[in-house]
mmCIF file of C-alpha atoms in Angstrom:
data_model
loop_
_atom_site.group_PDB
_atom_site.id
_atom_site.type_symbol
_atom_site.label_atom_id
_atom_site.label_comp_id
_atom_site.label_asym_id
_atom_site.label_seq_id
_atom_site.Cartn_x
_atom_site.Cartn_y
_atom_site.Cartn_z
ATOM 1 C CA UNK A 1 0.000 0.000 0.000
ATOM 2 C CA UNK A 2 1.148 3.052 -0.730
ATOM 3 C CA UNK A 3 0.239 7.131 -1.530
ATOM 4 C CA UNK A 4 0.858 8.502 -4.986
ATOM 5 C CA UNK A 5 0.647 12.053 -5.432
ATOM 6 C CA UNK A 6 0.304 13.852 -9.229
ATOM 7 C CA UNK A 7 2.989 13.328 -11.674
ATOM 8 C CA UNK A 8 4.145 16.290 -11.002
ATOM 9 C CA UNK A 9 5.151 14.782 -6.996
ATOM 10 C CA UNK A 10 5.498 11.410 -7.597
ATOM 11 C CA UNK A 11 8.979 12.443 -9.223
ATOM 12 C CA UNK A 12 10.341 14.743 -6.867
ATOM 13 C CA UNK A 13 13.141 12.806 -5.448
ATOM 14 C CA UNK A 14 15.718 10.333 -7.549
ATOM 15 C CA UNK A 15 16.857 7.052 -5.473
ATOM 16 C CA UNK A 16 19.995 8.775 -4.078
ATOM 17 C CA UNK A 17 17.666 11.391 -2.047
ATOM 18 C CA UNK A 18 17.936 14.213 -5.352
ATOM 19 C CA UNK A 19 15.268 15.726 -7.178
ATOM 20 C CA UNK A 20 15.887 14.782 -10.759
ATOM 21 C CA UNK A 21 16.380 17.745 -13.342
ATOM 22 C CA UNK A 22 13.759 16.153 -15.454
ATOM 23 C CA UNK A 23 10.930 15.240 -13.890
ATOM 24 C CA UNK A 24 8.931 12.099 -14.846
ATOM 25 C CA UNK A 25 9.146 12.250 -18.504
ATOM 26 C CA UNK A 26 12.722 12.513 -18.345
ATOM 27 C CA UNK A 27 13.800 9.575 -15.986
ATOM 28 C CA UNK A 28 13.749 6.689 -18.841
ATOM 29 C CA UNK A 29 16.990 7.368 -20.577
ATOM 30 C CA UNK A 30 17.887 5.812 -23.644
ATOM 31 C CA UNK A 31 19.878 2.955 -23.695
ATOM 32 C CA UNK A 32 19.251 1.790 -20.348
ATOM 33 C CA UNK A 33 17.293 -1.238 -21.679
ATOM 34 C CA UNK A 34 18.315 -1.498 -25.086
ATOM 35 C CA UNK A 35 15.737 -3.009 -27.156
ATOM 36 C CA UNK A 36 13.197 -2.706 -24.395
ATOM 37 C CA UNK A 37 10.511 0.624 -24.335
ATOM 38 C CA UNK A 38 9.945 2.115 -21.122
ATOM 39 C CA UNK A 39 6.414 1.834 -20.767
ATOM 40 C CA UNK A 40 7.530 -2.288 -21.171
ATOM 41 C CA UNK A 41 9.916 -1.718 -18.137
ATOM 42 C CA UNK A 42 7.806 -0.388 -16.450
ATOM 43 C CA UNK A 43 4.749 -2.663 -16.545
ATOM 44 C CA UNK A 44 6.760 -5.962 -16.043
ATOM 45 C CA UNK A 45 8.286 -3.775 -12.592
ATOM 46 C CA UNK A 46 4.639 -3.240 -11.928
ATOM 47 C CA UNK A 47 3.525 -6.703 -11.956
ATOM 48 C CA UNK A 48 6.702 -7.663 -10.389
ATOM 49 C CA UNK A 49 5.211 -5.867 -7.643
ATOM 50 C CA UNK A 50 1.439 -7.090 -7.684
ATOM 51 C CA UNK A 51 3.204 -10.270 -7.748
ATOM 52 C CA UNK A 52 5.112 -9.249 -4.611
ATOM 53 C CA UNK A 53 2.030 -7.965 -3.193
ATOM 54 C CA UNK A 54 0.353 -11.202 -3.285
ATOM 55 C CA UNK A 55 2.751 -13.273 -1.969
ATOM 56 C CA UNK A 56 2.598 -11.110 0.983
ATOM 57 C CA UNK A 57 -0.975 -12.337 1.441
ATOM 58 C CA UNK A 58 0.218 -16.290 0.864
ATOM 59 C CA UNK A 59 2.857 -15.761 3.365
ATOM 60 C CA UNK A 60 0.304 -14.482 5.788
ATOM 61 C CA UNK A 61 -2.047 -17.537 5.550
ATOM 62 C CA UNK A 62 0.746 -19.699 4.837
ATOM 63 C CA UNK A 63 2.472 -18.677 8.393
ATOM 64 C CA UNK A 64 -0.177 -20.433 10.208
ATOM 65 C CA UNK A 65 1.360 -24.179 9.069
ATOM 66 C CA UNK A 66 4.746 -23.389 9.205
ATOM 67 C CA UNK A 67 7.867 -23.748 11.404
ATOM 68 C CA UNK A 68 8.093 -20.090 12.060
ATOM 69 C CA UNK A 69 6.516 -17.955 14.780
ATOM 70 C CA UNK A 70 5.177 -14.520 13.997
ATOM 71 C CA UNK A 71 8.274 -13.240 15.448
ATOM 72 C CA UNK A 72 10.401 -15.004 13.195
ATOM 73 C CA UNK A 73 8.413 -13.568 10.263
ATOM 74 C CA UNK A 74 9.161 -10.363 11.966
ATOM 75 C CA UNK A 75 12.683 -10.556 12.152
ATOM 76 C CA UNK A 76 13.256 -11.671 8.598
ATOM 77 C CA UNK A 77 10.697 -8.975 7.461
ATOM 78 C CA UNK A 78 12.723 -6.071 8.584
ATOM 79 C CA UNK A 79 16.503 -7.802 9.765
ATOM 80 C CA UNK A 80 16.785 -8.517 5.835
ATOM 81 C CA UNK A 81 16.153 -4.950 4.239
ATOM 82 C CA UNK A 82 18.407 -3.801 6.891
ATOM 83 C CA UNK A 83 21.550 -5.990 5.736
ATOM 84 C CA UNK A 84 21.141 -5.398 2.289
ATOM 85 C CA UNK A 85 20.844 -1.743 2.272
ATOM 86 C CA UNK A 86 23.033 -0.731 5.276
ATOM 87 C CA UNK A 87 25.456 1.246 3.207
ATOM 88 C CA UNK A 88 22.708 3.428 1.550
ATOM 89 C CA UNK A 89 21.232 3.566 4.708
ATOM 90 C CA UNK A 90 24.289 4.943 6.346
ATOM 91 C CA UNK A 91 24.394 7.678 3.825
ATOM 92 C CA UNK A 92 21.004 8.827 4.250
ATOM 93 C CA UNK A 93 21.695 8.749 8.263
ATOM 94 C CA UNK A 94 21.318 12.834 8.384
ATOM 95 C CA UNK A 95 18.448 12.703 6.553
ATOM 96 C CA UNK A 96 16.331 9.971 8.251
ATOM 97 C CA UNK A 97 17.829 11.680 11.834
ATOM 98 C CA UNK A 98 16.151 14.782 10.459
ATOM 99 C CA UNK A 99 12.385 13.175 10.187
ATOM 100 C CA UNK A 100 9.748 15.094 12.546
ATOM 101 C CA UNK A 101 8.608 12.475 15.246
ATOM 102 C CA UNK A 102 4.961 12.528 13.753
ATOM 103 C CA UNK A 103 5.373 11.542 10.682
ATOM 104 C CA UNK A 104 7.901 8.655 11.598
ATOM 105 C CA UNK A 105 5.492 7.168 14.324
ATOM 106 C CA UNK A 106 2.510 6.849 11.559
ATOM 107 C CA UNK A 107 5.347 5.229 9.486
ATOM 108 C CA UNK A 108 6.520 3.061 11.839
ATOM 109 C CA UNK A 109 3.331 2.198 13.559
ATOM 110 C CA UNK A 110 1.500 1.932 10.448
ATOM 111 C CA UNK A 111 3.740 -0.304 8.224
ATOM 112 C CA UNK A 112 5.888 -1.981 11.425
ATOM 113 C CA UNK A 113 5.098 -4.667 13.988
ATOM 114 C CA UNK A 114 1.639 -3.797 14.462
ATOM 115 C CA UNK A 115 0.901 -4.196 11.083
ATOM 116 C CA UNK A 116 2.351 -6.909 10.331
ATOM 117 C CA UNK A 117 1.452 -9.048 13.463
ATOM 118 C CA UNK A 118 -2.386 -7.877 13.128
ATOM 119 C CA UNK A 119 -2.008 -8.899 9.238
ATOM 120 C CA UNK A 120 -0.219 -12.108 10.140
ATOM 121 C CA UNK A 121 -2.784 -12.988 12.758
ATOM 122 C CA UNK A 122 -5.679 -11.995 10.879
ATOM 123 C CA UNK A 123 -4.865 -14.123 7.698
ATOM 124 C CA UNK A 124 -4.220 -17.158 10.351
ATOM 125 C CA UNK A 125 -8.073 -17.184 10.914
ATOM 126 C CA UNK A 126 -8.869 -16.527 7.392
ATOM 127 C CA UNK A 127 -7.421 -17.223 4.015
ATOM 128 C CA UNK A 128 -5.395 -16.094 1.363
ATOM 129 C CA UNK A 129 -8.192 -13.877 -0.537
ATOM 130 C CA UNK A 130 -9.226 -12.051 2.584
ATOM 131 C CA UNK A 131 -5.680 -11.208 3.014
ATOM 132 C CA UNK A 132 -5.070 -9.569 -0.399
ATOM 133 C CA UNK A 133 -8.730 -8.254 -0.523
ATOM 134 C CA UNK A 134 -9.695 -6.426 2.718
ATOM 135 C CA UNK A 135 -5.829 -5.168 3.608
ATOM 136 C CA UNK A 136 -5.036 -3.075 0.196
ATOM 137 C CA UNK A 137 -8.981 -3.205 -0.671
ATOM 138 C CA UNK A 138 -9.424 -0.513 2.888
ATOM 139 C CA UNK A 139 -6.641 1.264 2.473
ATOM 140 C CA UNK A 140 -8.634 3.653 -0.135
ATOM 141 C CA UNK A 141 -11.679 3.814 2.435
ATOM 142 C CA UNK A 142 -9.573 4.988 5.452
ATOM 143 C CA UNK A 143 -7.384 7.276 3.695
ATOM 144 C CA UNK A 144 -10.523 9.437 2.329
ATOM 145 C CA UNK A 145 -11.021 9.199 6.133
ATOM 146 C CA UNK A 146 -7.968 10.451 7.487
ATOM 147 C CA UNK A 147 -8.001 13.766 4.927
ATOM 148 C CA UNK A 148 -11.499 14.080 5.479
ATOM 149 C CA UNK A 149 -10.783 14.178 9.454
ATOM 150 C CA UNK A 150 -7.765 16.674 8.189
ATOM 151 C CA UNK A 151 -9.805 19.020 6.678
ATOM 152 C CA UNK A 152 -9.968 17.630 3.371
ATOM 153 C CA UNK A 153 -12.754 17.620 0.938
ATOM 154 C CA UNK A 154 -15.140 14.419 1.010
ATOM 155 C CA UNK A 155 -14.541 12.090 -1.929
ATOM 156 C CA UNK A 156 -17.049 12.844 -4.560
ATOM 157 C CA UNK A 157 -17.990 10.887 -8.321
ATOM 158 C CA UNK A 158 -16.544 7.960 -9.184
ATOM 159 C CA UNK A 159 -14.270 8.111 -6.577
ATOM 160 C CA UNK A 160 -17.838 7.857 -3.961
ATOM 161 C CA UNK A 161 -18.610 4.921 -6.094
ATOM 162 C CA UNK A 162 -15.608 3.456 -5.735
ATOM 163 C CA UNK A 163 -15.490 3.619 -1.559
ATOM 164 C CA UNK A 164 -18.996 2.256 -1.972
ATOM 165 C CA UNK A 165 -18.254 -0.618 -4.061
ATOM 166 C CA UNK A 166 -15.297 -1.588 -1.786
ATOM 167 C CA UNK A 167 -17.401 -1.714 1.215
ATOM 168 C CA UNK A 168 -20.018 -3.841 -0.858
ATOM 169 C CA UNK A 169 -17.208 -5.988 -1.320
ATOM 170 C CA UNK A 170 -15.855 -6.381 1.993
ATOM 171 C CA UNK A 171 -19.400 -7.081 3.062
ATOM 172 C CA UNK A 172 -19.849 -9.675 0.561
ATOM 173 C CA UNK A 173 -16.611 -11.597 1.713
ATOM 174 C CA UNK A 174 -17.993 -11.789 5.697
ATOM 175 C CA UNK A 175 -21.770 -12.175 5.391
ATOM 176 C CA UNK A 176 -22.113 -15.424 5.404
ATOM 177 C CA UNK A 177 -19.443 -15.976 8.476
ATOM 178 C CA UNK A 178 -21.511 -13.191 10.087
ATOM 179 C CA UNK A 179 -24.953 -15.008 9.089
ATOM 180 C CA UNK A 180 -23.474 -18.013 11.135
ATOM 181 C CA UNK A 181 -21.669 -16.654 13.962
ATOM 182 C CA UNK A 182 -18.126 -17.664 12.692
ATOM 183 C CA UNK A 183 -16.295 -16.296 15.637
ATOM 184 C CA UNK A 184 -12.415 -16.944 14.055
ATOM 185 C CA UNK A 185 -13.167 -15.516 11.130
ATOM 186 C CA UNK A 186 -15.193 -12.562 12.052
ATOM 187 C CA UNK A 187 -11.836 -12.010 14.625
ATOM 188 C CA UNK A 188 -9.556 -12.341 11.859
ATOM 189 C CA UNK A 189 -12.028 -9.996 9.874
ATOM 190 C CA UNK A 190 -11.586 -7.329 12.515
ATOM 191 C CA UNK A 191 -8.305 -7.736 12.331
ATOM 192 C CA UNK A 192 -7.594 -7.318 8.999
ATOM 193 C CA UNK A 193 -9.428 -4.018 8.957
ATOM 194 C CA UNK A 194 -6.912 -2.884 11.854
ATOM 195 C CA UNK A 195 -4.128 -3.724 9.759
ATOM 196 C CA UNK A 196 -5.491 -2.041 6.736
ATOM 197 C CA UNK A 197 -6.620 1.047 9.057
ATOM 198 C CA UNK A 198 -2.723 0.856 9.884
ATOM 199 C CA UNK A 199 -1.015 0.793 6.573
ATOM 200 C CA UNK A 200 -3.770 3.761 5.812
ATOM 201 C CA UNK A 201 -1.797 5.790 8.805
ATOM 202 C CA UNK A 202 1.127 4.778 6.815
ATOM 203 C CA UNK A 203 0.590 6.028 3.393
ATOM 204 C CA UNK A 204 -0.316 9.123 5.172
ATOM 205 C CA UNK A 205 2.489 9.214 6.731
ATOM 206 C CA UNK A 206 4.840 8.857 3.814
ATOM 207 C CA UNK A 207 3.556 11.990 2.154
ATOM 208 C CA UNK A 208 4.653 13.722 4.987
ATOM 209 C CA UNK A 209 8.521 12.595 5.044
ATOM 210 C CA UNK A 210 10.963 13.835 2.385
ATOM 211 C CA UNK A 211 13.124 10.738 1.803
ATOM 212 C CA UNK A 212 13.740 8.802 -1.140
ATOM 213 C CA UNK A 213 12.442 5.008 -1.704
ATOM 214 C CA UNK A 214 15.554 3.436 0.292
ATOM 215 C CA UNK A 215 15.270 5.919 3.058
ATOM 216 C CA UNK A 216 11.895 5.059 3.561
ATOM 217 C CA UNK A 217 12.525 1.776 4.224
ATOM 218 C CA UNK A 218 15.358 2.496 6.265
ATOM 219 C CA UNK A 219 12.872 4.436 8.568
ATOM 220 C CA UNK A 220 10.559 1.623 8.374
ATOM 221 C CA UNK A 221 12.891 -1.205 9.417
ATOM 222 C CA UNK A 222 15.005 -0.112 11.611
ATOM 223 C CA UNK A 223 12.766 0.775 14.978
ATOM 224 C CA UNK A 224 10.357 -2.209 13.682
ATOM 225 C CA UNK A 225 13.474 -4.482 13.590
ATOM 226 C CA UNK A 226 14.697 -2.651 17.265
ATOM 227 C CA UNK A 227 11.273 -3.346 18.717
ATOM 228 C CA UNK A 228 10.721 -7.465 17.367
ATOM 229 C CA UNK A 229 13.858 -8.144 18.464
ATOM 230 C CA UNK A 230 13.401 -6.927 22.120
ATOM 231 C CA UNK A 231 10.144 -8.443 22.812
ATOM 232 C CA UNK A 232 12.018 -11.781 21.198
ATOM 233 C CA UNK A 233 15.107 -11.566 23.592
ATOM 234 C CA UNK A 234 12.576 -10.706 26.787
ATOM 235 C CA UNK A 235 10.092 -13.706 25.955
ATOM 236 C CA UNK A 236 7.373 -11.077 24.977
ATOM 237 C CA UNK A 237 6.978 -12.417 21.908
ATOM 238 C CA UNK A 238 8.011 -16.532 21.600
ATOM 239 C CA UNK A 239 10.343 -17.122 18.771
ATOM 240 C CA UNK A 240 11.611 -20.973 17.428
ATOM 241 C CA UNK A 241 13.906 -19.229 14.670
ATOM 242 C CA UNK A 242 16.502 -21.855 15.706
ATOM 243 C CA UNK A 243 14.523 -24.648 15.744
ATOM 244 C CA UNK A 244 12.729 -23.821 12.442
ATOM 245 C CA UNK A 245 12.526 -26.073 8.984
ATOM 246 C CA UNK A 246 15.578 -24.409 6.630
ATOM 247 C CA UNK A 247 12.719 -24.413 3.686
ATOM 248 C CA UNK A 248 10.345 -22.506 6.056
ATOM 249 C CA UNK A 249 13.111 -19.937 6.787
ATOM 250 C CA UNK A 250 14.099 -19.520 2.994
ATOM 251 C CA UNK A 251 10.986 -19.076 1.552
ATOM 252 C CA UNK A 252 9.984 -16.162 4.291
ATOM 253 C CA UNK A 253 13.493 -14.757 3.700
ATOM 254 C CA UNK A 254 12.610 -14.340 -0.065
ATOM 255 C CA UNK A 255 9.062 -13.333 0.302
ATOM 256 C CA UNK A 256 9.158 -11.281 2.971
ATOM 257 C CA UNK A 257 12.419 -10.298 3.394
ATOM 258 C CA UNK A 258 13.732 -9.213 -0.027
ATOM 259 C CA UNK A 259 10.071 -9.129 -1.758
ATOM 260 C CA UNK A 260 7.892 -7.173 0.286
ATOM 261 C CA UNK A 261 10.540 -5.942 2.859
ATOM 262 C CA UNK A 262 13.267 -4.469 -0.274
ATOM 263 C CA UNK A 263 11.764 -5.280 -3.830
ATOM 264 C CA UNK A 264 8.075 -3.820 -3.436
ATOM 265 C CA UNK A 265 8.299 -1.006 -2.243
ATOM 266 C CA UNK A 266 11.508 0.137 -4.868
ATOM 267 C CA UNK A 267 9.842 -1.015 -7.970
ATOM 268 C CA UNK A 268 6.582 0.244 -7.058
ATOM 269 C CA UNK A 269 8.174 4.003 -7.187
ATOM 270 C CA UNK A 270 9.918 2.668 -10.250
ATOM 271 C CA UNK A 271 6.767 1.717 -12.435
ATOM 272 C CA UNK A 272 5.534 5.001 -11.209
ATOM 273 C CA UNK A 273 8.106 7.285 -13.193
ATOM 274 C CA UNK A 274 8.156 4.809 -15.478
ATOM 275 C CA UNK A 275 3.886 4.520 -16.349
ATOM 276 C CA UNK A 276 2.440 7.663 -14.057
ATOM 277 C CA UNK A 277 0.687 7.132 -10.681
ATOM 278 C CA UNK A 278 -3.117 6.713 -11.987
ATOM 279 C CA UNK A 279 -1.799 3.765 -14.357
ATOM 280 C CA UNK A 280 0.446 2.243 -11.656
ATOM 281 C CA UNK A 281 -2.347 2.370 -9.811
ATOM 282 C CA UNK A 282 -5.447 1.035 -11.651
ATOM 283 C CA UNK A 283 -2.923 -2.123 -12.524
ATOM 284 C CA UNK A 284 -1.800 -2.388 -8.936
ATOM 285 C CA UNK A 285 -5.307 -3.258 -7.686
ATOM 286 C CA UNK A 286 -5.083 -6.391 -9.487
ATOM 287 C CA UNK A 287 -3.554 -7.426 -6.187
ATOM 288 C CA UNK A 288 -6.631 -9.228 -4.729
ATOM 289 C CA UNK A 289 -7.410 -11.219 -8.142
ATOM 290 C CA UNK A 290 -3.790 -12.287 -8.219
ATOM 291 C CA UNK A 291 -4.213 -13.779 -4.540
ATOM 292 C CA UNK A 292 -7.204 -15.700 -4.871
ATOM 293 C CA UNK A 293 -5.682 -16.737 -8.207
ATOM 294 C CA UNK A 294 -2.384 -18.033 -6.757
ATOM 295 C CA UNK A 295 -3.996 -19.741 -3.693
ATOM 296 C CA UNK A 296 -5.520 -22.117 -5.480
ATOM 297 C CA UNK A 297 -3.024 -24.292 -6.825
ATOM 298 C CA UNK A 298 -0.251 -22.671 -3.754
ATOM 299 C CA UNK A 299 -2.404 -23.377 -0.877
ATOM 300 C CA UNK A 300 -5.159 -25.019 -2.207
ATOM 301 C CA UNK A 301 -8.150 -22.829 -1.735
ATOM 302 C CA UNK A 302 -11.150 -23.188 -3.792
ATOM 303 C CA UNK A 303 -12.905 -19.153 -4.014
ATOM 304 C CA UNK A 304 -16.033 -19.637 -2.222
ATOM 305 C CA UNK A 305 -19.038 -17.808 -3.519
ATOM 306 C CA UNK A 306 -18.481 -14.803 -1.001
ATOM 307 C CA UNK A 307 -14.695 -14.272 -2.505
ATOM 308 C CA UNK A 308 -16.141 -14.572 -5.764
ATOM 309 C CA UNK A 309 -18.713 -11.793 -5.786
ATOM 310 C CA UNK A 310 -16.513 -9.678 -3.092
ATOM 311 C CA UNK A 311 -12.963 -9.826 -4.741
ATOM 312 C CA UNK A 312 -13.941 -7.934 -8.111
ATOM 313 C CA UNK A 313 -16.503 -5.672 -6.284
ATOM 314 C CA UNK A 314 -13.498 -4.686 -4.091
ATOM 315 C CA UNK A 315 -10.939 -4.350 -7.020
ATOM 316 C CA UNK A 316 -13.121 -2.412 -8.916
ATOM 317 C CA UNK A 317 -13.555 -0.492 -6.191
ATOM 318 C CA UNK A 318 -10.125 0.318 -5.657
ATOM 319 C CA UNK A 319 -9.445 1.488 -9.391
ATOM 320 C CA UNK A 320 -12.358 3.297 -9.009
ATOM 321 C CA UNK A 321 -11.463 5.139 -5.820
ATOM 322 C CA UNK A 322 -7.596 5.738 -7.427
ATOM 323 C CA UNK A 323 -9.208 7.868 -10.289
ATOM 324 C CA UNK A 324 -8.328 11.449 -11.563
ATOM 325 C CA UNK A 325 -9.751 13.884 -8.856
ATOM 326 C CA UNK A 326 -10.154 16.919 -10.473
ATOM 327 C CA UNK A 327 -10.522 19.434 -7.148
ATOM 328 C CA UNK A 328 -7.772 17.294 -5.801
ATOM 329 C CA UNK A 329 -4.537 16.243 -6.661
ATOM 330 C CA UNK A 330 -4.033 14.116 -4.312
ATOM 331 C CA UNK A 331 -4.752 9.773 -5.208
ATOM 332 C CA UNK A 332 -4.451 7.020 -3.138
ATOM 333 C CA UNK A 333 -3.590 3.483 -4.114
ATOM 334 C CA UNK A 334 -3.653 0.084 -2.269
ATOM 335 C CA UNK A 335 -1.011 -2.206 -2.168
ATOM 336 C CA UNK A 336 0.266 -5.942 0.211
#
């Protein structure tokens, strides 16, 4: 999940931290692919990242019938990001120093271990396509929230239509758990809305910082790594790292670690100089389709009726909700 602004701000910084001299339509340079166009880069780093997105929601279910704890999860989540980019990170060390403590608490908060334990837990009750529907599917919803409880105009149009249609969606997924008195996944419903309400503080949040891609995640990582690894080492959280299955540990390392933790979040800014933030993110909400898609034959879910009425209500919803606003330049888009 994440917040694009207009073209015009979606380009304002280059990956070292820079504002580049050209501005959106002058970041693919020729001869960087060779043979490749740049509206081809940047839709394959755009699914790359849908991709990415939905394997968060996998992991999420797939957590529940593994080796690892949540805390392990954790620690791979945010320790990996960290080793990989400590360099760059050390050279932006002024610059995330200099963030104001408001904006890096909605980050951290937002995106850190309470996310990702509430989205961890929540798909443990659930499955796969509740996962990848009601976490990015909110994020539009609670956003319009948050600027309307900032003193932001309501959302109006298509974009109305599209907060509608996600809520349609969300109660098309639950009403027949709620019809029965499903208790675990009603809790795990709940839950997922937290986390979504969370990565909503988030993407606010992010619009608020001025750091590149690399420092964001810098920000991100290191207090959420800081904190996971206390409440490991005081018992607060249990952790069986040591004791867990090697495949287990590589295939959260990947996914979580380098995919959502490192990959996501820098080709996501990528397709977005690359296609524009209103394409990036009408594709991007392909997200939920992708999940319930890849759980089938990965996890073995068959889409009940509920996930198949809900899923496209709620993706429609969200490309909907991401359109042009034309007394606001402002868009919000939904990633996992």
């Amino acid at each position: 999940m994440a917040v694009t602004q207009s073209a015009e701000a979606s380009t304002a910084e280059a990956p070292d931290g820079r504002a580049p001299s050209g501005g959106q339509d002058a970041e693919p340079r020729a001869g960087r692919f060779p043979g490749i166009s740049p509206h081809a880069v940047g839709m394959l780093a755009l699914l790359l990242t849908v991709t990415i997105w939905a394997a968060f929601a996998l992991s999420a279910r797939a957590l529940s019938s593994s080796t690892l704890l949540p805390a392990d999860a954790a620690l791979l989540r945010f320790g990996v990001p960290l080793v990989v980019l400590a360099p760059a990170l050390w050279r932006r060390r002024r610059r995330l120093a200099a963030v104001r403590p408001g904006p890096a608490a909605k980050i951290i908060c937002g995106a850190g271990v309470p996310f990702f334990l509430a989205a961890m837990y929540g798909g443990s009750l659930t499955s796969a396509a509740f996962v990848g529907a009601i976490v990015p599917g909110m994020v539009p919803l609670f956003v319009s929230a948050l600027m309307v409880a900032g003193g932001k105009s309501a959302p109006r149009g298509t974009q109305a239509a599209g907060l509608a249609l996600i809520v349609a969606g969300v109660v098309a997924l639950v009403w027949r758990y709620t019809a029965s008195l499903d208790a675990d996944v009603l809790l795990g419903t709940g839950t997922l809305l937290v986390a979504s309400g969370l990565w909503a503080l988030y993407t606010v949040g992010l619009r608020e910082v001025d750091l590149d891609p690399v420092g964001s995640i810098g920000l991100l990582c290191l207090p959420s790594f800081a904190v996971i690894a206390l409440l490991s080492l005081t018992g607060v959280l249990p952790t069986g790292l040591a004791r867990a299955e090697g495949a287990d540990i590589a295939l959260f390392l990947v996914v979580q670690g380098l995919g959502v933790g490192l990959c996501a979040g820098l080709l996501y800014a990528f397709a977005i100089r690359r296609l524009g933030p209103e394409r990036s993110s009408v594709v991007g909400s392909l997200s939920p389709v992708a999940v319930v898609l890849l759980a089938v034959p990965l996890l073995h879910e068959s889409p009940t009726l509920p996930v198949v009425v809900g899923v496209p209500l709620i993706t429609l919803g969200v490309a909907l909700a991401n359109g042009r606003r034309r007394s606001s330049r402002t868009k919000v888009s939904a990633d996992a």
